[in-house]
PDB file of C-alpha atoms in Angstrom:
ATOM      1  CA  UNK Q   7     -16.524 -14.425 -14.206  1.00 58.00           C
ATOM      2  CA  UNK Q   8     -14.499 -17.575 -13.669  1.00 68.00           C
ATOM      3  CA  UNK Q   9     -15.551 -19.776 -10.774  1.00 73.00           C
ATOM      4  CA  UNK Q  10     -12.116 -19.761  -9.139  1.00 77.00           C
ATOM      5  CA  UNK Q  11     -12.044 -15.970  -9.125  1.00 74.00           C
ATOM      6  CA  UNK Q  12     -15.452 -15.861  -7.423  1.00 79.00           C
ATOM      7  CA  UNK Q  13     -14.292 -18.375  -4.821  1.00 81.00           C
ATOM      8  CA  UNK Q  14     -11.159 -16.347  -4.102  1.00 78.00           C
ATOM      9  CA  UNK Q  15     -13.080 -13.063  -4.021  1.00 78.00           C
ATOM     10  CA  UNK Q  16     -15.598 -14.389  -1.513  1.00 82.00           C
ATOM     11  CA  UNK Q  17     -12.956 -15.936   0.758  1.00 81.00           C
ATOM     12  CA  UNK Q  18     -10.785 -12.838   0.762  1.00 79.00           C
ATOM     13  CA  UNK Q  19     -13.696 -10.429   1.195  1.00 84.00           C
ATOM     14  CA  UNK Q  20     -15.074 -12.365   4.177  1.00 85.00           C
ATOM     15  CA  UNK Q  21     -11.627 -12.392   5.799  1.00 84.00           C
ATOM     16  CA  UNK Q  22     -11.281  -8.630   5.271  1.00 86.00           C
ATOM     17  CA  UNK Q  23     -14.765  -8.040   6.700  1.00 90.00           C
ATOM     18  CA  UNK Q  24     -13.553  -9.384  10.049  1.00 90.00           C
ATOM     19  CA  UNK Q  25     -11.029  -6.556  10.433  1.00 93.00           C
ATOM     20  CA  UNK Q  26     -11.924  -3.960  13.053  1.00 95.00           C
ATOM     21  CA  UNK Q  27      -9.384  -1.146  13.336  1.00 97.00           C
ATOM     22  CA  UNK Q  28      -9.864   2.655  13.403  1.00 96.00           C
ATOM     23  CA  UNK Q  29      -7.500   3.088  10.456  1.00 97.00           C
ATOM     24  CA  UNK Q  30      -9.107   0.423   8.239  1.00 96.00           C
ATOM     25  CA  UNK Q  31     -12.380   0.983   6.376  1.00 94.00           C
ATOM     26  CA  UNK Q  32     -15.243  -1.125   7.732  1.00 94.00           C
ATOM     27  CA  UNK Q  33     -16.817  -3.743   5.476  1.00 91.00           C
ATOM     28  CA  UNK Q  34     -20.593  -3.760   5.857  1.00 91.00           C
ATOM     29  CA  UNK Q  35     -21.577  -6.602   3.563  1.00 89.00           C
ATOM     30  CA  UNK Q  36     -20.118  -9.118   1.135  1.00 86.00           C
ATOM     31  CA  UNK Q  37     -22.471 -10.694  -1.343  1.00 85.00           C
ATOM     32  CA  UNK Q  38     -23.618 -11.322  -4.868  1.00 85.00           C
ATOM     33  CA  UNK Q  39     -26.765 -11.110  -6.955  1.00 87.00           C
ATOM     34  CA  UNK Q  40     -27.488 -12.140 -10.531  1.00 86.00           C
ATOM     35  CA  UNK Q  41     -23.819 -12.776 -11.218  1.00 82.00           C
ATOM     36  CA  UNK Q  42     -22.642  -9.439  -9.781  1.00 85.00           C
ATOM     37  CA  UNK Q  43     -20.385  -9.741  -6.721  1.00 84.00           C
ATOM     38  CA  UNK Q  44     -19.751  -6.853  -4.390  1.00 86.00           C
ATOM     39  CA  UNK Q  45     -18.147  -5.505  -1.237  1.00 84.00           C
ATOM     40  CA  UNK Q  46     -20.161  -2.771   0.498  1.00 89.00           C
ATOM     41  CA  UNK Q  47     -18.055  -0.616   2.800  1.00 90.00           C
ATOM     42  CA  UNK Q  48     -18.571   2.448   4.965  1.00 92.00           C
ATOM     43  CA  UNK Q  49     -18.318   5.859   3.351  1.00 94.00           C
ATOM     44  CA  UNK Q  50     -15.316   7.785   4.675  1.00 95.00           C
ATOM     45  CA  UNK Q  51     -15.471  11.534   4.116  1.00 95.00           C
ATOM     46  CA  UNK Q  52     -12.218  13.292   3.268  1.00 97.00           C
ATOM     47  CA  UNK Q  53      -9.430  13.799   0.749  1.00 97.00           C
ATOM     48  CA  UNK Q  54      -7.326  10.878  -0.361  1.00 97.00           C
ATOM     49  CA  UNK Q  55      -3.762  11.048   0.910  1.00 98.00           C
ATOM     50  CA  UNK Q  56      -2.328  12.200  -2.433  1.00 96.00           C
ATOM     51  CA  UNK Q  57      -4.703  15.180  -2.627  1.00 97.00           C
ATOM     52  CA  UNK Q  58      -4.104  15.878   1.071  1.00 98.00           C
ATOM     53  CA  UNK Q  59      -0.335  15.970   0.429  1.00 97.00           C
ATOM     54  CA  UNK Q  60      -0.744  18.405  -2.476  1.00 97.00           C
ATOM     55  CA  UNK Q  61      -3.136  20.688  -0.603  1.00 97.00           C
ATOM     56  CA  UNK Q  62      -1.520  20.803   2.846  1.00 97.00           C
ATOM     57  CA  UNK Q  63       2.173  19.971   2.252  1.00 96.00           C
ATOM     58  CA  UNK Q  64       2.407  18.142   5.610  1.00 97.00           C
ATOM     59  CA  UNK Q  65       5.381  18.620   7.928  1.00 97.00           C
ATOM     60  CA  UNK Q  66       7.753  15.789   8.811  1.00 97.00           C
ATOM     61  CA  UNK Q  67       5.981  15.422  12.161  1.00 97.00           C
ATOM     62  CA  UNK Q  68       2.571  15.100  10.479  1.00 98.00           C
ATOM     63  CA  UNK Q  69       3.916  12.605   7.929  1.00 98.00           C
ATOM     64  CA  UNK Q  70       5.383  10.466  10.720  1.00 98.00           C
ATOM     65  CA  UNK Q  71       2.049  10.475  12.578  1.00 98.00           C
ATOM     66  CA  UNK Q  72       0.233   9.368   9.410  1.00 98.00           C
ATOM     67  CA  UNK Q  73       2.722   6.566   8.730  1.00 98.00           C
ATOM     68  CA  UNK Q  74       2.595   5.392  12.359  1.00 98.00           C
ATOM     69  CA  UNK Q  75      -1.179   4.999  12.153  1.00 98.00           C
ATOM     70  CA  UNK Q  76      -0.979   3.164   8.829  1.00 98.00           C
ATOM     71  CA  UNK Q  77       1.776   0.902  10.170  1.00 98.00           C
ATOM     72  CA  UNK Q  78      -0.446   0.061  13.140  1.00 98.00           C
ATOM     73  CA  UNK Q  79      -3.318  -0.795  10.794  1.00 97.00           C
ATOM     74  CA  UNK Q  80      -1.089  -3.022   8.662  1.00 97.00           C
ATOM     75  CA  UNK Q  81       0.370  -4.777  11.698  1.00 97.00           C
ATOM     76  CA  UNK Q  82      -3.193  -5.507  12.827  1.00 97.00           C
ATOM     77  CA  UNK Q  83      -4.131  -6.885   9.383  1.00 95.00           C
ATOM     78  CA  UNK Q  84      -0.910  -8.894   9.042  1.00 95.00           C
ATOM     79  CA  UNK Q  85      -1.463 -10.481  12.457  1.00 95.00           C
ATOM     80  CA  UNK Q  86      -4.742 -11.770  11.001  1.00 92.00           C
ATOM     81  CA  UNK Q  87      -3.103 -13.093   7.832  1.00 90.00           C
ATOM     82  CA  UNK Q  88      -4.335 -10.285   5.581  1.00 91.00           C
ATOM     83  CA  UNK Q  89      -1.984  -8.611   3.086  1.00 91.00           C
ATOM     84  CA  UNK Q  90      -3.270  -5.471   1.344  1.00 92.00           C
ATOM     85  CA  UNK Q  91      -1.103  -5.677  -1.827  1.00 89.00           C
ATOM     86  CA  UNK Q  92      -2.287  -2.367  -3.292  1.00 90.00           C
ATOM     87  CA  UNK Q  93      -1.042   0.287  -0.870  1.00 94.00           C
ATOM     88  CA  UNK Q  94      -0.750   3.761  -2.397  1.00 95.00           C
ATOM     89  CA  UNK Q  95      -1.621   7.338  -1.464  1.00 96.00           C
ATOM     90  CA  UNK Q  96      -4.919   7.148  -3.371  1.00 95.00           C
ATOM     91  CA  UNK Q  97      -6.016   4.195  -1.220  1.00 95.00           C
ATOM     92  CA  UNK Q  98      -5.925   6.183   2.012  1.00 98.00           C
ATOM     93  CA  UNK Q  99      -8.637   8.665   3.008  1.00 98.00           C
ATOM     94  CA  UNK Q 100      -7.724  11.395   5.521  1.00 98.00           C
ATOM     95  CA  UNK Q 101     -10.735  11.408   7.827  1.00 97.00           C
ATOM     96  CA  UNK Q 102     -11.083  14.817   9.534  1.00 94.00           C
ATOM     97  CA  UNK Q 103      -7.683  15.682   8.014  1.00 94.00           C
ATOM     98  CA  UNK Q 104      -6.070  13.771  10.876  1.00 94.00           C
ATOM     99  CA  UNK Q 105      -6.868  10.075  10.739  1.00 97.00           C
ATOM    100  CA  UNK Q 106      -5.724   8.028   7.724  1.00 98.00           C
ATOM    101  CA  UNK Q 107      -8.125   5.230   6.791  1.00 98.00           C
ATOM    102  CA  UNK Q 108      -6.973   2.378   4.541  1.00 96.00           C
ATOM    103  CA  UNK Q 109      -9.502   1.576   1.832  1.00 91.00           C
ATOM    104  CA  UNK Q 110      -9.763  -0.679  -1.216  1.00 83.00           C
ATOM    105  CA  UNK Q 111      -8.792  -4.103   0.009  1.00 73.00           C
ATOM    106  CA  UNK Q 112      -9.968  -5.444  -3.342  1.00 61.00           C
ATOM    107  CA  UNK Q 113      -6.528  -6.913  -4.052  1.00 61.00           C
ATOM    108  CA  UNK Q 114      -5.852  -8.036  -0.500  1.00 66.00           C
ATOM    109  CA  UNK Q 115      -4.900 -11.629   0.023  1.00 65.00           C
ATOM    110  CA  UNK Q 116      -5.776 -13.838   2.950  1.00 59.00           C
ATOM    111  CA  UNK Q 117      -2.909 -16.297   3.251  1.00 56.00           C
ATOM    112  CA  UNK Q 118      -5.011 -18.867   5.050  1.00 50.00           C
ATOM    113  CA  UNK Q 119      -7.593 -18.697   2.247  1.00 53.00           C
ATOM    114  CA  UNK Q 120      -5.007 -19.291  -0.478  1.00 51.00           C
ATOM    115  CA  UNK Q 121      -5.799 -22.791  -1.671  1.00 47.00           C
ATOM    116  CA  UNK Q 122      -4.056 -22.665  -4.999  1.00 47.00           C
ATOM    117  CA  UNK Q 123      -6.548 -20.116  -6.242  1.00 43.00           C
ATOM    118  CA  UNK Q 124      -3.970 -17.431  -7.005  1.00 46.00           C
ATOM    119  CA  UNK Q 125      -2.797 -17.583 -10.602  1.00 43.00           C
ATOM    120  CA  UNK Q 126       0.943 -18.202 -10.643  1.00 43.00           C
ATOM    121  CA  UNK Q 127       2.858 -15.182 -11.873  1.00 47.00           C
ATOM    122  CA  UNK Q 128      -0.039 -12.711 -11.853  1.00 51.00           C
ATOM    123  CA  UNK Q 129       0.781  -9.066 -11.159  1.00 54.00           C
ATOM    124  CA  UNK Q 130      -1.718  -7.148  -9.054  1.00 56.00           C
ATOM    125  CA  UNK Q 131      -1.361  -3.631  -7.710  1.00 61.00           C
ATOM    126  CA  UNK Q 132      -0.191  -0.216  -8.872  1.00 85.00           C
ATOM    127  CA  UNK Q 133       3.234  -0.328 -10.557  1.00 88.00           C
ATOM    128  CA  UNK Q 134       4.963   2.642  -8.923  1.00 92.00           C
ATOM    129  CA  UNK Q 135       4.083   1.315  -5.434  1.00 92.00           C
ATOM    130  CA  UNK Q 136       4.972  -2.341  -6.033  1.00 93.00           C
ATOM    131  CA  UNK Q 137       7.678  -4.289  -4.279  1.00 93.00           C
ATOM    132  CA  UNK Q 138      10.191  -5.994  -6.586  1.00 93.00           C
ATOM    133  CA  UNK Q 139       8.779  -9.433  -5.798  1.00 92.00           C
ATOM    134  CA  UNK Q 140       5.268  -8.225  -6.604  1.00 90.00           C
ATOM    135  CA  UNK Q 141       6.429  -6.679  -9.883  1.00 89.00           C
ATOM    136  CA  UNK Q 142       7.967 -10.042 -10.835  1.00 88.00           C
ATOM    137  CA  UNK Q 143       4.730 -11.873 -10.008  1.00 86.00           C
ATOM    138  CA  UNK Q 144       6.404 -14.091  -7.417  1.00 87.00           C
ATOM    139  CA  UNK Q 145       5.425 -14.948  -3.829  1.00 87.00           C
ATOM    140  CA  UNK Q 146       4.520 -11.994  -1.622  1.00 89.00           C
ATOM    141  CA  UNK Q 147       4.028 -11.714   2.128  1.00 93.00           C
ATOM    142  CA  UNK Q 148       3.687  -8.927   4.706  1.00 95.00           C
ATOM    143  CA  UNK Q 149       6.978  -7.412   3.586  1.00 96.00           C
ATOM    144  CA  UNK Q 150       5.475  -6.357   0.263  1.00 94.00           C
ATOM    145  CA  UNK Q 151       3.161  -4.053   2.238  1.00 96.00           C
ATOM    146  CA  UNK Q 152       6.144  -2.764   4.228  1.00 97.00           C
ATOM    147  CA  UNK Q 153       7.825  -1.866   0.941  1.00 96.00           C
ATOM    148  CA  UNK Q 154       4.757  -0.091  -0.440  1.00 96.00           C
ATOM    149  CA  UNK Q 155       4.302   1.808   2.815  1.00 98.00           C
ATOM    150  CA  UNK Q 156       7.942   2.891   2.492  1.00 97.00           C
ATOM    151  CA  UNK Q 157       7.231   4.312  -0.968  1.00 97.00           C
ATOM    152  CA  UNK Q 158       4.296   6.242   0.490  1.00 98.00           C
ATOM    153  CA  UNK Q 159       6.542   7.501   3.313  1.00 98.00           C
ATOM    154  CA  UNK Q 160       9.150   8.610   0.758  1.00 97.00           C
ATOM    155  CA  UNK Q 161       6.554  10.371  -1.388  1.00 97.00           C
ATOM    156  CA  UNK Q 162       4.948  12.204   1.536  1.00 98.00           C
ATOM    157  CA  UNK Q 163       8.369  13.501   2.628  1.00 97.00           C
ATOM    158  CA  UNK Q 164       9.677  14.495  -0.806  1.00 96.00           C
ATOM    159  CA  UNK Q 165       6.554  14.876  -3.018  1.00 95.00           C
ATOM    160  CA  UNK Q 166       8.303  12.453  -5.399  1.00 95.00           C
ATOM    161  CA  UNK Q 167       7.565   8.795  -6.099  1.00 93.00           C
ATOM    162  CA  UNK Q 168      10.977   7.059  -6.370  1.00 91.00           C
ATOM    163  CA  UNK Q 169       9.916   4.762  -9.227  1.00 89.00           C
ATOM    164  CA  UNK Q 170       7.162   6.469 -11.207  1.00 87.00           C
ATOM    165  CA  UNK Q 171       8.105   7.153 -14.821  1.00 81.00           C
ATOM    166  CA  UNK Q 172       5.846   9.229 -17.065  1.00 84.00           C
ATOM    167  CA  UNK Q 173       6.944   7.121 -20.052  1.00 82.00           C
ATOM    168  CA  UNK Q 174       4.567   4.432 -18.857  1.00 83.00           C
ATOM    169  CA  UNK Q 175       3.903   1.135 -17.117  1.00 81.00           C
ATOM    170  CA  UNK Q 176       6.822  -0.856 -18.527  1.00 86.00           C
ATOM    171  CA  UNK Q 177       9.446   1.751 -17.655  1.00 86.00           C
ATOM    172  CA  UNK Q 178       7.992   2.118 -14.152  1.00 90.00           C
ATOM    173  CA  UNK Q 179       8.187  -1.650 -13.632  1.00 90.00           C
ATOM    174  CA  UNK Q 180      11.794  -1.606 -14.899  1.00 89.00           C
ATOM    175  CA  UNK Q 181      12.594   1.101 -12.337  1.00 87.00           C
ATOM    176  CA  UNK Q 182      11.062  -0.987  -9.541  1.00 88.00           C
ATOM    177  CA  UNK Q 183      13.149  -3.996 -10.525  1.00 90.00           C
ATOM    178  CA  UNK Q 184      16.465  -2.350 -11.372  1.00 89.00           C
ATOM    179  CA  UNK Q 185      16.883   1.295 -10.342  1.00 89.00           C
ATOM    180  CA  UNK Q 186      18.424   2.443  -7.082  1.00 90.00           C
ATOM    181  CA  UNK Q 187      16.323   4.551  -4.745  1.00 93.00           C
ATOM    182  CA  UNK Q 188      17.636   8.081  -4.534  1.00 93.00           C
ATOM    183  CA  UNK Q 189      18.314   9.200  -0.963  1.00 95.00           C
ATOM    184  CA  UNK Q 190      15.307  11.175   0.378  1.00 96.00           C
ATOM    185  CA  UNK Q 191      17.668  13.809   1.778  1.00 96.00           C
ATOM    186  CA  UNK Q 192      19.079  14.407  -1.714  1.00 95.00           C
ATOM    187  CA  UNK Q 193      15.543  15.168  -2.892  1.00 95.00           C
ATOM    188  CA  UNK Q 194      14.470  17.182   0.176  1.00 94.00           C
ATOM    189  CA  UNK Q 195      17.341  18.222   2.434  1.00 92.00           C
ATOM    190  CA  UNK Q 196      14.974  18.975   5.329  1.00 92.00           C
ATOM    191  CA  UNK Q 197      14.235  15.240   5.830  1.00 96.00           C
ATOM    192  CA  UNK Q 198      15.875  14.192   9.143  1.00 97.00           C
ATOM    193  CA  UNK Q 199      18.643  11.592   8.875  1.00 97.00           C
ATOM    194  CA  UNK Q 200      16.972   9.127  11.258  1.00 97.00           C
ATOM    195  CA  UNK Q 201      13.757   9.276   9.224  1.00 98.00           C
ATOM    196  CA  UNK Q 202      15.725   8.655   6.042  1.00 97.00           C
ATOM    197  CA  UNK Q 203      17.265   5.541   7.611  1.00 97.00           C
ATOM    198  CA  UNK Q 204      13.788   4.155   8.365  1.00 98.00           C
ATOM    199  CA  UNK Q 205      12.499   4.902   4.863  1.00 98.00           C
ATOM    200  CA  UNK Q 206      15.467   3.248   3.170  1.00 97.00           C
ATOM    201  CA  UNK Q 207      15.147   0.217   5.459  1.00 97.00           C
ATOM    202  CA  UNK Q 208      11.599  -0.364   4.216  1.00 97.00           C
ATOM    203  CA  UNK Q 209      12.833  -0.091   0.628  1.00 96.00           C
ATOM    204  CA  UNK Q 210      15.483  -2.805   0.813  1.00 95.00           C
ATOM    205  CA  UNK Q 211      15.257  -4.900  -2.343  1.00 93.00           C
ATOM    206  CA  UNK Q 212      15.829  -8.142  -0.403  1.00 93.00           C
ATOM    207  CA  UNK Q 213      12.763  -8.960   1.681  1.00 94.00           C
ATOM    208  CA  UNK Q 214      14.691 -10.304   4.671  1.00 95.00           C
ATOM    209  CA  UNK Q 215      16.420  -6.918   5.107  1.00 96.00           C
ATOM    210  CA  UNK Q 216      13.207  -4.912   5.450  1.00 94.00           C
TER     211      UNK Q 216
END
């Protein structure tokens, strides 16, 4: 493992370990031994949010409650200069089928710890949940998480990811960069108009509009 990666990993992991929020997984230890570096976190029992969605088909009210809790967790992390950068349904565990817990901060980035260690132009994250700026490998801030949370919101309401393409990674990235988001109400007509407005606001291509 390259030295700069280890330095970045340790800085970011130690920043993440300071987070203490009911909707964020707790980090127990950050360390390394014999060239193997690790983050040990609490075990959270439950289905991930994708499997929860498939099994329970949550109502609009339930979806809104889930998103509110995740938004609170992200606001808390952002206030402490932590950006997740890999938000997706599989990175949320539904504890007791009621409390979403954000996991896998492995790609998170502590802005204050960024001392030129991030490789320019690198693309990290899951393609169908990326913001346009993340897909292009350019600068990201809190608004990239807002965008990804919006995709999760959209998917929970409609059971459809607006950008995923079964043809593969490249086509999915093209969709993120160029395709227009289909109105949630055109996919699921039971989505309330005011909720649709919020979802589409998070999915504005220009960061300053989110």
